[in-house]
Amino acid sequence: MISNISFKELVERYGLERATEIFREGEELSRRLIDMFVTTGKVDMDTLKKIADIDPTGNKKYVPWLVKMYIKDKESFDFDHLISIIPEFDALVKSGYIESQDRDINRFGSIQELIDIVNDANNRKSASVSSLSKDFEVVRDDEDFLVVVPHSHEASRKLGLKYFSNFDRDDVKDDERNNCTWCTTYKTSAHWNNYYNKQILTLYYILARNPDIAKKLKARVSPYADKMAVVVYTDGRFELWDGDYPKNKRMNSEQVKAYMDITGYSNLMVGDTVEVPGGKKGVVDEIDSENYTATVKFRNGKVEVFNVNDLKKISK
């Protein structure tokens, strides 16, 4: 399948039966696209894969137009920019912010025309919601860390641009240094709505301000781990995504452990045995990811609430 997603990931998301259907549909779609563009010599296979990865739709409906634009001007075809522009356009079309006459991507004769339409739609949208941009919580704000929890798309975008953009990256184009890599900070609210409203996840944005801490994170975790997005699921599971641009990366278990060790943040989960201040041991019964607290149940049946940072996880 022309996609970065593996069959294993499909099974985890949809179950074996639906994953098999999706995989077969993807194989058929891949063959159709290959016949259209690779077999005919318009583009090579690697290029088609890169172009297909830009398209967020299941039927890859934007690929023919993207191939056309690529053939028209290969030198200015910016894969890194389009990987955010195309999903934005698609989300704006679905949410009704793109005028009806502009919803067919094939009407655009250039990528710049598409970008102009996306910018116009975003400007109209942001003008009506600017008053909501203060809807966020500051969990920590000191010389070592800034930790914030956005509660609206507008707040998420504002925080992303102000504190987590690429302003300090010499390897990023000048006109992209104000961008933030996390999709929940994009102009379109589609990604935010999926995470926050549909899946009801909590998002933490963490900035390591202390130069020594940032240096350790970059050396041991990821070159871009000084900016980290933490996605917390309702059952206490969580993921860490670094601030690499244009594609942020999910941290593996070793990277997560290193991040926790350096920052002091916990990787607690419900059911973990912990030591509380004073030396008593108990089991994590509930995690309040929004307030960063955990309810610990002791052997005598008593329960107490603690700040997560005050708990020491005991290895099993």
PDB file of C-alpha atoms in Angstrom:
ATOM      1  CA  MET A   1       0.000   0.000   0.000  1.00  0.00           C
ATOM      2  CA  ILE A   2       1.275   3.506  -0.799  1.00  0.00           C
ATOM      3  CA  SER A   3       1.255   4.698   2.781  1.00  0.00           C
ATOM      4  CA  ASN A   4       3.480   4.977   5.838  1.00  0.00           C
ATOM      5  CA  ILE A   5       0.993   3.042   7.988  1.00  0.00           C
ATOM      6  CA  SER A   6       1.728  -0.645   8.563  1.00  0.00           C
ATOM      7  CA  PHE A   7      -0.741  -3.521   8.632  1.00  0.00           C
ATOM      8  CA  LYS A   8       0.007  -3.944  12.334  1.00  0.00           C
ATOM      9  CA  GLU A   9      -1.031  -0.346  12.994  1.00  0.00           C
ATOM     10  CA  LEU A  10      -4.229  -0.887  11.006  1.00  0.00           C
ATOM     11  CA  VAL A  11      -5.085  -3.910  13.155  1.00  0.00           C
ATOM     12  CA  GLU A  12      -4.462  -1.916  16.332  1.00  0.00           C
ATOM     13  CA  ARG A  13      -6.774   0.843  15.128  1.00  0.00           C
ATOM     14  CA  TYR A  14      -9.602  -1.073  13.471  1.00  0.00           C
ATOM     15  CA  GLY A  15      -9.360  -4.764  14.354  1.00  0.00           C
ATOM     16  CA  LEU A  16      -8.238  -7.606  12.103  1.00  0.00           C
ATOM     17  CA  GLU A  17     -11.307  -7.868   9.853  1.00  0.00           C
ATOM     18  CA  ARG A  18     -11.597  -4.181   8.969  1.00  0.00           C
ATOM     19  CA  ALA A  19      -7.812  -3.816   8.775  1.00  0.00           C
ATOM     20  CA  THR A  20      -7.697  -6.612   6.182  1.00  0.00           C
ATOM     21  CA  GLU A  21     -10.381  -4.872   4.115  1.00  0.00           C
ATOM     22  CA  ILE A  22      -8.552  -1.557   4.300  1.00  0.00           C
ATOM     23  CA  PHE A  23      -5.246  -3.194   3.372  1.00  0.00           C
ATOM     24  CA  ARG A  24      -6.772  -4.891   0.316  1.00  0.00           C
ATOM     25  CA  GLU A  25      -8.454  -1.662  -0.747  1.00  0.00           C
ATOM     26  CA  GLY A  26      -5.097   0.045  -0.394  1.00  0.00           C
ATOM     27  CA  GLU A  27      -3.399  -2.578  -2.532  1.00  0.00           C
ATOM     28  CA  GLU A  28      -5.987  -2.056  -5.285  1.00  0.00           C
ATOM     29  CA  LEU A  29      -5.597   1.699  -5.025  1.00  0.00           C
ATOM     30  CA  SER A  30      -1.824   1.374  -5.209  1.00  0.00           C
ATOM     31  CA  ARG A  31      -2.037  -0.687  -8.387  1.00  0.00           C
ATOM     32  CA  ARG A  32      -4.353   1.882  -9.971  1.00  0.00           C
ATOM     33  CA  LEU A  33      -2.031   4.763  -9.137  1.00  0.00           C
ATOM     34  CA  ILE A  34       1.012   2.819 -10.311  1.00  0.00           C
ATOM     35  CA  ASP A  35      -0.710   2.067 -13.627  1.00  0.00           C
ATOM     36  CA  MET A  36      -1.645   5.733 -14.040  1.00  0.00           C
ATOM     37  CA  PHE A  37       1.689   7.326 -13.235  1.00  0.00           C
ATOM     38  CA  VAL A  38       4.604   4.875 -12.906  1.00  0.00           C
ATOM     39  CA  THR A  39       3.838   2.471 -15.746  1.00  0.00           C
ATOM     40  CA  THR A  40       3.242   5.418 -18.065  1.00  0.00           C
ATOM     41  CA  GLY A  41       6.586   6.938 -17.085  1.00  0.00           C
ATOM     42  CA  LYS A  42       5.190  10.156 -15.600  1.00  0.00           C
ATOM     43  CA  VAL A  43       6.923   9.679 -12.228  1.00  0.00           C
ATOM     44  CA  ASP A  44       9.035   6.994 -10.595  1.00  0.00           C
ATOM     45  CA  MET A  45       7.806   4.779  -7.759  1.00  0.00           C
ATOM     46  CA  ASP A  46       9.621   6.636  -4.969  1.00  0.00           C
ATOM     47  CA  THR A  47       8.167   9.959  -6.084  1.00  0.00           C
ATOM     48  CA  LEU A  48       4.659   8.509  -6.274  1.00  0.00           C
ATOM     49  CA  LYS A  49       4.989   7.185  -2.720  1.00  0.00           C
ATOM     50  CA  LYS A  50       6.097  10.590  -1.446  1.00  0.00           C
ATOM     51  CA  ILE A  51       3.241  12.324  -3.243  1.00  0.00           C
ATOM     52  CA  ALA A  52       0.703   9.767  -1.986  1.00  0.00           C
ATOM     53  CA  ASP A  53       1.861  10.350   1.591  1.00  0.00           C
ATOM     54  CA  ILE A  54       0.854  14.011   1.254  1.00  0.00           C
ATOM     55  CA  ASP A  55      -2.753  13.052   0.501  1.00  0.00           C
ATOM     56  CA  PRO A  56      -4.787  12.363   3.697  1.00  0.00           C
ATOM     57  CA  THR A  57      -7.828  10.921   1.903  1.00  0.00           C
ATOM     58  CA  GLY A  58      -8.594   7.214   1.780  1.00  0.00           C
ATOM     59  CA  ASN A  59      -9.058   7.170  -1.987  1.00  0.00           C
ATOM     60  CA  LYS A  60      -6.044   9.429  -2.617  1.00  0.00           C
ATOM     61  CA  LYS A  61      -8.210  11.815  -4.616  1.00  0.00           C
ATOM     62  CA  TYR A  62      -5.620  14.596  -4.579  1.00  0.00           C
ATOM     63  CA  VAL A  63      -2.778  12.469  -5.991  1.00  0.00           C
ATOM     64  CA  PRO A  64      -3.560  13.060  -9.709  1.00  0.00           C
ATOM     65  CA  TRP A  65      -3.530  16.834  -9.199  1.00  0.00           C
ATOM     66  CA  LEU A  66      -0.362  16.650  -7.106  1.00  0.00           C
ATOM     67  CA  VAL A  67       1.382  14.560  -9.767  1.00  0.00           C
ATOM     68  CA  LYS A  68       0.311  17.107 -12.362  1.00  0.00           C
ATOM     69  CA  MET A  69       1.780  19.943 -10.270  1.00  0.00           C
ATOM     70  CA  TYR A  70       4.974  17.948  -9.701  1.00  0.00           C
ATOM     71  CA  ILE A  71       5.476  17.349 -13.426  1.00  0.00           C
ATOM     72  CA  LYS A  72       4.712  20.988 -14.152  1.00  0.00           C
ATOM     73  CA  ASP A  73       7.402  22.350 -11.824  1.00  0.00           C
ATOM     74  CA  LYS A  74       9.578  19.793 -10.038  1.00  0.00           C
ATOM     75  CA  GLU A  75      12.024  22.382  -8.715  1.00  0.00           C
ATOM     76  CA  SER A  76       9.453  24.319  -6.693  1.00  0.00           C
ATOM     77  CA  PHE A  77       7.387  21.305  -5.600  1.00  0.00           C
ATOM     78  CA  ASP A  78       7.805  21.540  -1.806  1.00  0.00           C
ATOM     79  CA  PHE A  79       6.930  18.185  -0.229  1.00  0.00           C
ATOM     80  CA  ASP A  80       7.486  19.478   3.321  1.00  0.00           C
ATOM     81  CA  HIS A  81       5.093  22.395   2.853  1.00  0.00           C
ATOM     82  CA  LEU A  82       2.428  20.419   1.028  1.00  0.00           C
ATOM     83  CA  ILE A  83       2.271  17.768   3.739  1.00  0.00           C
ATOM     84  CA  SER A  84       0.487  20.357   5.891  1.00  0.00           C
ATOM     85  CA  ILE A  85      -1.274  22.374   3.152  1.00  0.00           C
ATOM     86  CA  ILE A  86      -3.167  19.463   1.555  1.00  0.00           C
ATOM     87  CA  PRO A  87      -4.630  18.132   4.853  1.00  0.00           C
ATOM     88  CA  GLU A  88      -5.540  21.726   5.747  1.00  0.00           C
ATOM     89  CA  PHE A  89      -7.359  22.197   2.452  1.00  0.00           C
ATOM     90  CA  ASP A  90      -9.178  18.888   2.897  1.00  0.00           C
ATOM     91  CA  ALA A  91     -10.252  19.757   6.452  1.00  0.00           C
ATOM     92  CA  LEU A  92     -11.412  23.244   5.455  1.00  0.00           C
ATOM     93  CA  VAL A  93     -13.482  21.794   2.622  1.00  0.00           C
ATOM     94  CA  LYS A  94     -15.148  19.326   4.998  1.00  0.00           C
ATOM     95  CA  SER A  95     -15.855  22.018   7.599  1.00  0.00           C
ATOM     96  CA  GLY A  96     -17.386  24.384   5.031  1.00  0.00           C
ATOM     97  CA  TYR A  97     -14.775  27.142   5.215  1.00  0.00           C
ATOM     98  CA  ILE A  98     -13.835  26.754   1.544  1.00  0.00           C
ATOM     99  CA  GLU A  99     -16.323  28.340  -0.863  1.00  0.00           C
ATOM    100  CA  SER A 100     -18.210  25.807  -3.002  1.00  0.00           C
ATOM    101  CA  GLN A 101     -16.602  26.962  -6.257  1.00  0.00           C
ATOM    102  CA  ASP A 102     -13.129  26.323  -4.789  1.00  0.00           C
ATOM    103  CA  ARG A 103     -13.660  22.839  -3.347  1.00  0.00           C
ATOM    104  CA  ASP A 104     -12.470  20.981  -6.449  1.00  0.00           C
ATOM    105  CA  ILE A 105      -8.679  20.976  -6.268  1.00  0.00           C
ATOM    106  CA  ASN A 106      -8.471  20.370 -10.021  1.00  0.00           C
ATOM    107  CA  ARG A 107      -9.595  23.933 -10.703  1.00  0.00           C
ATOM    108  CA  PHE A 108      -6.285  25.290  -9.402  1.00  0.00           C
ATOM    109  CA  GLY A 109      -3.592  25.831 -11.988  1.00  0.00           C
ATOM    110  CA  SER A 110      -0.794  26.104  -9.453  1.00  0.00           C
ATOM    111  CA  ILE A 111       0.086  25.228  -5.886  1.00  0.00           C
ATOM    112  CA  GLN A 112       0.225  28.917  -5.010  1.00  0.00           C
ATOM    113  CA  GLU A 113      -3.425  29.329  -6.028  1.00  0.00           C
ATOM    114  CA  LEU A 114      -4.325  26.551  -3.599  1.00  0.00           C
ATOM    115  CA  ILE A 115      -2.233  28.110  -0.817  1.00  0.00           C
ATOM    116  CA  ASP A 116      -3.946  31.471  -1.338  1.00  0.00           C
ATOM    117  CA  ILE A 117      -7.385  29.867  -0.985  1.00  0.00           C
ATOM    118  CA  VAL A 118      -6.317  28.041   2.189  1.00  0.00           C
ATOM    119  CA  ASN A 119      -4.903  31.251   3.681  1.00  0.00           C
ATOM    120  CA  ASP A 120      -8.063  33.213   2.855  1.00  0.00           C
ATOM    121  CA  ALA A 121     -10.255  30.553   4.462  1.00  0.00           C
ATOM    122  CA  ASN A 122      -8.107  30.426   7.579  1.00  0.00           C
ATOM    123  CA  ASN A 123      -8.138  34.211   7.917  1.00  0.00           C
ATOM    124  CA  ARG A 124     -11.935  34.286   7.786  1.00  0.00           C
ATOM    125  CA  LYS A 125     -12.116  31.505  10.323  1.00  0.00           C
ATOM    126  CA  SER A 126      -9.616  32.972  12.786  1.00  0.00           C
ATOM    127  CA  ALA A 127     -11.295  36.386  12.738  1.00  0.00           C
ATOM    128  CA  SER A 128     -14.413  34.910  14.321  1.00  0.00           C
ATOM    129  CA  VAL A 129     -12.703  32.898  17.058  1.00  0.00           C
ATOM    130  CA  SER A 130      -9.789  35.068  18.222  1.00  0.00           C
ATOM    131  CA  SER A 131     -11.500  35.721  21.559  1.00  0.00           C
ATOM    132  CA  LEU A 132     -11.152  32.042  22.505  1.00  0.00           C
ATOM    133  CA  SER A 133      -7.348  31.936  22.310  1.00  0.00           C
ATOM    134  CA  LYS A 134      -6.801  32.243  26.083  1.00  0.00           C
ATOM    135  CA  ASP A 135      -8.441  28.912  26.826  1.00  0.00           C
ATOM    136  CA  PHE A 136      -5.475  27.025  28.256  1.00  0.00           C
ATOM    137  CA  GLU A 137      -3.989  25.987  31.585  1.00  0.00           C
ATOM    138  CA  VAL A 138      -0.441  26.657  32.772  1.00  0.00           C
ATOM    139  CA  VAL A 139       0.749  23.630  34.744  1.00  0.00           C
ATOM    140  CA  ARG A 140       4.297  24.855  35.234  1.00  0.00           C
ATOM    141  CA  ASP A 141       6.094  28.065  34.343  1.00  0.00           C
ATOM    142  CA  ASP A 142       9.588  28.503  35.766  1.00  0.00           C
ATOM    143  CA  GLU A 143      13.214  28.701  34.707  1.00  0.00           C
ATOM    144  CA  ASP A 144      13.344  24.978  33.912  1.00  0.00           C
ATOM    145  CA  PHE A 145      10.069  24.209  32.137  1.00  0.00           C
ATOM    146  CA  LEU A 146       6.938  25.633  30.605  1.00  0.00           C
ATOM    147  CA  VAL A 147       4.103  23.088  30.706  1.00  0.00           C
ATOM    148  CA  VAL A 148       0.743  24.071  29.239  1.00  0.00           C
ATOM    149  CA  VAL A 149      -2.528  22.261  28.556  1.00  0.00           C
ATOM    150  CA  PRO A 150      -4.664  23.786  25.769  1.00  0.00           C
ATOM    151  CA  HIS A 151      -8.444  23.403  25.988  1.00  0.00           C
ATOM    152  CA  SER A 152      -9.383  24.815  22.592  1.00  0.00           C
ATOM    153  CA  HIS A 153      -7.955  24.690  19.088  1.00  0.00           C
ATOM    154  CA  GLU A 154      -7.392  28.446  19.128  1.00  0.00           C
ATOM    155  CA  ALA A 155      -5.384  28.209  22.356  1.00  0.00           C
ATOM    156  CA  SER A 156      -3.437  25.244  20.996  1.00  0.00           C
ATOM    157  CA  ARG A 157      -2.475  27.178  17.886  1.00  0.00           C
ATOM    158  CA  LYS A 158      -1.546  30.311  19.812  1.00  0.00           C
ATOM    159  CA  LEU A 159       0.680  28.368  22.218  1.00  0.00           C
ATOM    160  CA  GLY A 160       2.262  26.416  19.379  1.00  0.00           C
ATOM    161  CA  LEU A 161       3.217  29.520  17.436  1.00  0.00           C
ATOM    162  CA  LYS A 162       4.400  31.498  20.458  1.00  0.00           C
ATOM    163  CA  TYR A 163       6.476  28.917  22.331  1.00  0.00           C
ATOM    164  CA  PHE A 164       6.959  25.820  20.169  1.00  0.00           C
ATOM    165  CA  SER A 165       7.620  27.112  16.651  1.00  0.00           C
ATOM    166  CA  ASN A 166      10.891  26.867  14.703  1.00  0.00           C
ATOM    167  CA  PHE A 167      12.192  30.322  15.580  1.00  0.00           C
ATOM    168  CA  ASP A 168      15.494  28.816  16.806  1.00  0.00           C
ATOM    169  CA  ARG A 169      16.050  26.473  13.829  1.00  0.00           C
ATOM    170  CA  ASP A 170      18.679  27.561  11.303  1.00  0.00           C
ATOM    171  CA  ASP A 171      17.882  24.542   9.112  1.00  0.00           C
ATOM    172  CA  VAL A 172      14.267  25.643   8.550  1.00  0.00           C
ATOM    173  CA  LYS A 173      13.271  28.064   5.809  1.00  0.00           C
ATOM    174  CA  ASP A 174      12.777  31.654   6.960  1.00  0.00           C
ATOM    175  CA  ASP A 175       9.092  31.694   6.010  1.00  0.00           C
ATOM    176  CA  GLU A 176       8.441  28.505   8.016  1.00  0.00           C
ATOM    177  CA  ARG A 177      10.143  29.405  11.284  1.00  0.00           C
ATOM    178  CA  ASN A 178       6.862  30.610  12.741  1.00  0.00           C
ATOM    179  CA  ASN A 179       5.283  27.193  12.157  1.00  0.00           C
ATOM    180  CA  CYS A 180       4.841  24.504  14.795  1.00  0.00           C
ATOM    181  CA  THR A 181       5.199  20.862  13.786  1.00  0.00           C
ATOM    182  CA  TRP A 182       2.322  19.389  15.811  1.00  0.00           C
ATOM    183  CA  CYS A 183      -0.858  18.945  13.796  1.00  0.00           C
ATOM    184  CA  THR A 184      -2.991  20.117  16.735  1.00  0.00           C
ATOM    185  CA  THR A 185      -1.501  23.593  16.246  1.00  0.00           C
ATOM    186  CA  TYR A 186      -2.264  23.847  12.512  1.00  0.00           C
ATOM    187  CA  LYS A 187      -4.651  26.524  11.273  1.00  0.00           C
ATOM    188  CA  THR A 188      -7.283  23.913  10.542  1.00  0.00           C
ATOM    189  CA  SER A 189      -9.022  22.467  13.595  1.00  0.00           C
ATOM    190  CA  ALA A 190      -9.543  18.989  12.098  1.00  0.00           C
ATOM    191  CA  HIS A 191      -6.629  17.337  13.912  1.00  0.00           C
ATOM    192  CA  TRP A 192      -7.440  19.091  17.182  1.00  0.00           C
ATOM    193  CA  ASN A 193     -11.073  18.014  17.002  1.00  0.00           C
ATOM    194  CA  ASN A 194     -10.033  14.416  16.403  1.00  0.00           C
ATOM    195  CA  TYR A 195      -7.747  14.314  19.436  1.00  0.00           C
ATOM    196  CA  TYR A 196      -9.551  16.563  21.913  1.00  0.00           C
ATOM    197  CA  ASN A 197     -13.239  16.348  21.041  1.00  0.00           C
ATOM    198  CA  LYS A 198     -13.576  12.907  19.432  1.00  0.00           C
ATOM    199  CA  GLN A 199     -11.012  10.805  21.306  1.00  0.00           C
ATOM    200  CA  ILE A 200     -11.181  13.025  24.433  1.00  0.00           C
ATOM    201  CA  LEU A 201      -7.426  13.082  24.902  1.00  0.00           C
ATOM    202  CA  THR A 202      -5.431  15.511  27.028  1.00  0.00           C
ATOM    203  CA  LEU A 203      -2.485  17.291  25.420  1.00  0.00           C
ATOM    204  CA  TYR A 204       0.517  18.679  27.263  1.00  0.00           C
ATOM    205  CA  TYR A 205       3.026  20.930  25.489  1.00  0.00           C
ATOM    206  CA  ILE A 206       6.367  20.958  27.314  1.00  0.00           C
ATOM    207  CA  LEU A 207       9.233  23.371  26.652  1.00  0.00           C
ATOM    208  CA  ALA A 208      12.590  22.759  28.347  1.00  0.00           C
ATOM    209  CA  ARG A 209      13.866  26.252  29.152  1.00  0.00           C
ATOM    210  CA  ASN A 210      16.918  25.282  31.169  1.00  0.00           C
ATOM    211  CA  PRO A 211      19.862  25.074  28.704  1.00  0.00           C
ATOM    212  CA  ASP A 212      21.480  22.177  30.578  1.00  0.00           C
ATOM    213  CA  ILE A 213      18.265  20.156  30.641  1.00  0.00           C
ATOM    214  CA  ALA A 214      17.595  20.933  26.975  1.00  0.00           C
ATOM    215  CA  LYS A 215      21.126  19.814  26.080  1.00  0.00           C
ATOM    216  CA  LYS A 216      20.661  16.479  27.876  1.00  0.00           C
ATOM    217  CA  LEU A 217      17.299  15.903  26.208  1.00  0.00           C
ATOM    218  CA  LYS A 218      18.739  16.585  22.766  1.00  0.00           C
ATOM    219  CA  ALA A 219      21.676  14.261  23.392  1.00  0.00           C
ATOM    220  CA  ARG A 220      19.850  11.322  24.996  1.00  0.00           C
ATOM    221  CA  VAL A 221      16.283  11.490  23.689  1.00  0.00           C
ATOM    222  CA  SER A 222      16.029  13.337  20.361  1.00  0.00           C
ATOM    223  CA  PRO A 223      17.718  16.369  18.776  1.00  0.00           C
ATOM    224  CA  TYR A 224      14.329  18.094  19.099  1.00  0.00           C
ATOM    225  CA  ALA A 225      13.232  16.841  22.532  1.00  0.00           C
ATOM    226  CA  ASP A 226      13.453  20.285  24.126  1.00  0.00           C
ATOM    227  CA  LYS A 227       9.931  20.745  22.713  1.00  0.00           C
ATOM    228  CA  MET A 228       7.638  17.817  23.457  1.00  0.00           C
ATOM    229  CA  ALA A 229       3.932  17.121  23.022  1.00  0.00           C
ATOM    230  CA  VAL A 230       2.481  14.553  25.412  1.00  0.00           C
ATOM    231  CA  VAL A 231      -0.755  12.840  24.374  1.00  0.00           C
ATOM    232  CA  VAL A 232      -2.548  11.281  27.360  1.00  0.00           C
ATOM    233  CA  TYR A 233      -5.322   8.749  26.763  1.00  0.00           C
ATOM    234  CA  THR A 234      -8.334   8.329  29.019  1.00  0.00           C
ATOM    235  CA  ASP A 235      -6.959   5.047  30.408  1.00  0.00           C
ATOM    236  CA  GLY A 236      -3.661   6.664  31.432  1.00  0.00           C
ATOM    237  CA  ARG A 237      -1.595   5.551  28.436  1.00  0.00           C
ATOM    238  CA  PHE A 238       0.458   8.270  26.828  1.00  0.00           C
ATOM    239  CA  GLU A 239       2.688   9.082  23.874  1.00  0.00           C
ATOM    240  CA  LEU A 240       5.538  11.559  23.485  1.00  0.00           C
ATOM    241  CA  TRP A 241       6.071  13.407  20.196  1.00  0.00           C
ATOM    242  CA  ASP A 242       9.136  15.582  19.679  1.00  0.00           C
ATOM    243  CA  GLY A 243       9.319  18.979  18.016  1.00  0.00           C
ATOM    244  CA  ASP A 244      11.075  17.926  14.804  1.00  0.00           C
ATOM    245  CA  TYR A 245       9.915  19.790  11.700  1.00  0.00           C
ATOM    246  CA  PRO A 246       8.170  19.224   9.361  1.00  0.00           C
ATOM    247  CA  LYS A 247       7.472  15.696  10.648  1.00  0.00           C
ATOM    248  CA  ASN A 248       7.549  15.196  14.407  1.00  0.00           C
ATOM    249  CA  LYS A 249       8.502  11.763  15.672  1.00  0.00           C
ATOM    250  CA  ARG A 250       6.916   9.501  18.263  1.00  0.00           C
ATOM    251  CA  MET A 251       9.359   8.491  20.996  1.00  0.00           C
ATOM    252  CA  ASN A 252      10.032   4.790  21.567  1.00  0.00           C
ATOM    253  CA  SER A 253      10.107   3.205  25.034  1.00  0.00           C
ATOM    254  CA  GLU A 254      13.817   3.879  25.556  1.00  0.00           C
ATOM    255  CA  GLN A 255      13.417   7.515  24.547  1.00  0.00           C
ATOM    256  CA  VAL A 256      10.397   7.896  26.841  1.00  0.00           C
ATOM    257  CA  LYS A 257      12.352   6.482  29.788  1.00  0.00           C
ATOM    258  CA  ALA A 258      15.286   8.802  29.085  1.00  0.00           C
ATOM    259  CA  TYR A 259      12.925  11.779  28.854  1.00  0.00           C
ATOM    260  CA  MET A 260      11.285  10.878  32.158  1.00  0.00           C
ATOM    261  CA  ASP A 261      14.648  10.364  33.863  1.00  0.00           C
ATOM    262  CA  ILE A 262      15.979  13.741  32.738  1.00  0.00           C
ATOM    263  CA  THR A 263      12.846  15.820  33.322  1.00  0.00           C
ATOM    264  CA  GLY A 264      11.621  14.067  36.445  1.00  0.00           C
ATOM    265  CA  TYR A 265       8.171  13.554  34.968  1.00  0.00           C
ATOM    266  CA  SER A 266       6.549  10.219  35.702  1.00  0.00           C
ATOM    267  CA  ASN A 267       5.420   7.465  33.385  1.00  0.00           C
ATOM    268  CA  LEU A 268       2.835   6.106  35.800  1.00  0.00           C
ATOM    269  CA  MET A 269      -0.076   3.955  34.693  1.00  0.00           C
ATOM    270  CA  VAL A 270      -3.133   2.614  36.505  1.00  0.00           C
ATOM    271  CA  GLY A 271      -2.137  -0.565  38.349  1.00  0.00           C
ATOM    272  CA  ASP A 272       1.473   0.479  38.969  1.00  0.00           C
ATOM    273  CA  THR A 273       2.896  -0.056  42.445  1.00  0.00           C
ATOM    274  CA  VAL A 274       4.320   3.174  43.844  1.00  0.00           C
ATOM    275  CA  GLU A 275       6.021   4.541  46.926  1.00  0.00           C
ATOM    276  CA  VAL A 276       4.405   7.682  48.331  1.00  0.00           C
ATOM    277  CA  PRO A 277       6.058  10.393  50.462  1.00  0.00           C
ATOM    278  CA  GLY A 278       6.793   8.813  53.825  1.00  0.00           C
ATOM    279  CA  GLY A 279       7.676   5.424  52.386  1.00  0.00           C
ATOM    280  CA  LYS A 280       4.275   3.714  52.235  1.00  0.00           C
ATOM    281  CA  LYS A 281       3.499   1.591  49.199  1.00  0.00           C
ATOM    282  CA  GLY A 282       0.258   1.466  47.272  1.00  0.00           C
ATOM    283  CA  VAL A 283      -1.259   0.898  43.856  1.00  0.00           C
ATOM    284  CA  VAL A 284      -2.261   3.624  41.391  1.00  0.00           C
ATOM    285  CA  ASP A 285      -6.050   3.428  41.199  1.00  0.00           C
ATOM    286  CA  GLU A 286      -6.763   6.452  39.008  1.00  0.00           C
ATOM    287  CA  ILE A 287      -4.804   9.105  37.098  1.00  0.00           C
ATOM    288  CA  ASP A 288      -6.078  12.648  36.609  1.00  0.00           C
ATOM    289  CA  SER A 289      -4.002  13.640  33.586  1.00  0.00           C
ATOM    290  CA  GLU A 290      -5.487  17.138  33.484  1.00  0.00           C
ATOM    291  CA  ASN A 291      -4.398  18.019  37.050  1.00  0.00           C
ATOM    292  CA  TYR A 292      -1.347  15.722  36.960  1.00  0.00           C
ATOM    293  CA  THR A 293      -2.418  13.850  40.102  1.00  0.00           C
ATOM    294  CA  ALA A 294      -2.839  10.169  40.915  1.00  0.00           C
ATOM    295  CA  THR A 295      -5.150   8.395  43.344  1.00  0.00           C
ATOM    296  CA  VAL A 296      -3.259   5.719  45.269  1.00  0.00           C
ATOM    297  CA  LYS A 297      -5.031   2.857  47.026  1.00  0.00           C
ATOM    298  CA  PHE A 298      -3.334   1.229  50.004  1.00  0.00           C
ATOM    299  CA  ARG A 299      -3.639  -2.312  51.355  1.00  0.00           C
ATOM    300  CA  ASN A 300      -5.982  -1.189  54.162  1.00  0.00           C
ATOM    301  CA  GLY A 301      -8.424   0.180  51.567  1.00  0.00           C
ATOM    302  CA  LYS A 302      -7.590   3.819  52.200  1.00  0.00           C
ATOM    303  CA  VAL A 303      -7.078   6.075  49.164  1.00  0.00           C
ATOM    304  CA  GLU A 304      -5.142   9.335  48.857  1.00  0.00           C
ATOM    305  CA  VAL A 305      -4.438  11.767  46.029  1.00  0.00           C
ATOM    306  CA  PHE A 306      -0.841  12.773  45.249  1.00  0.00           C
ATOM    307  CA  ASN A 307       0.959  14.910  42.731  1.00  0.00           C
ATOM    308  CA  VAL A 308       2.428  12.524  40.160  1.00  0.00           C
ATOM    309  CA  ASN A 309       5.902  13.987  40.671  1.00  0.00           C
ATOM    310  CA  ASP A 310       5.787  12.941  44.347  1.00  0.00           C
ATOM    311  CA  LEU A 311       5.339   9.254  43.535  1.00  0.00           C
ATOM    312  CA  LYS A 312       8.140   6.781  42.960  1.00  0.00           C
ATOM    313  CA  LYS A 313       7.309   3.912  40.645  1.00  0.00           C
ATOM    314  CA  ILE A 314       8.473   0.524  41.914  1.00  0.00           C
ATOM    315  CA  SER A 315       9.751  -1.840  39.247  1.00  0.00           C
ATOM    316  CA  LYS A 316       7.879  -5.124  39.018  1.00  0.00           C
TER     317      LYS A 316
END
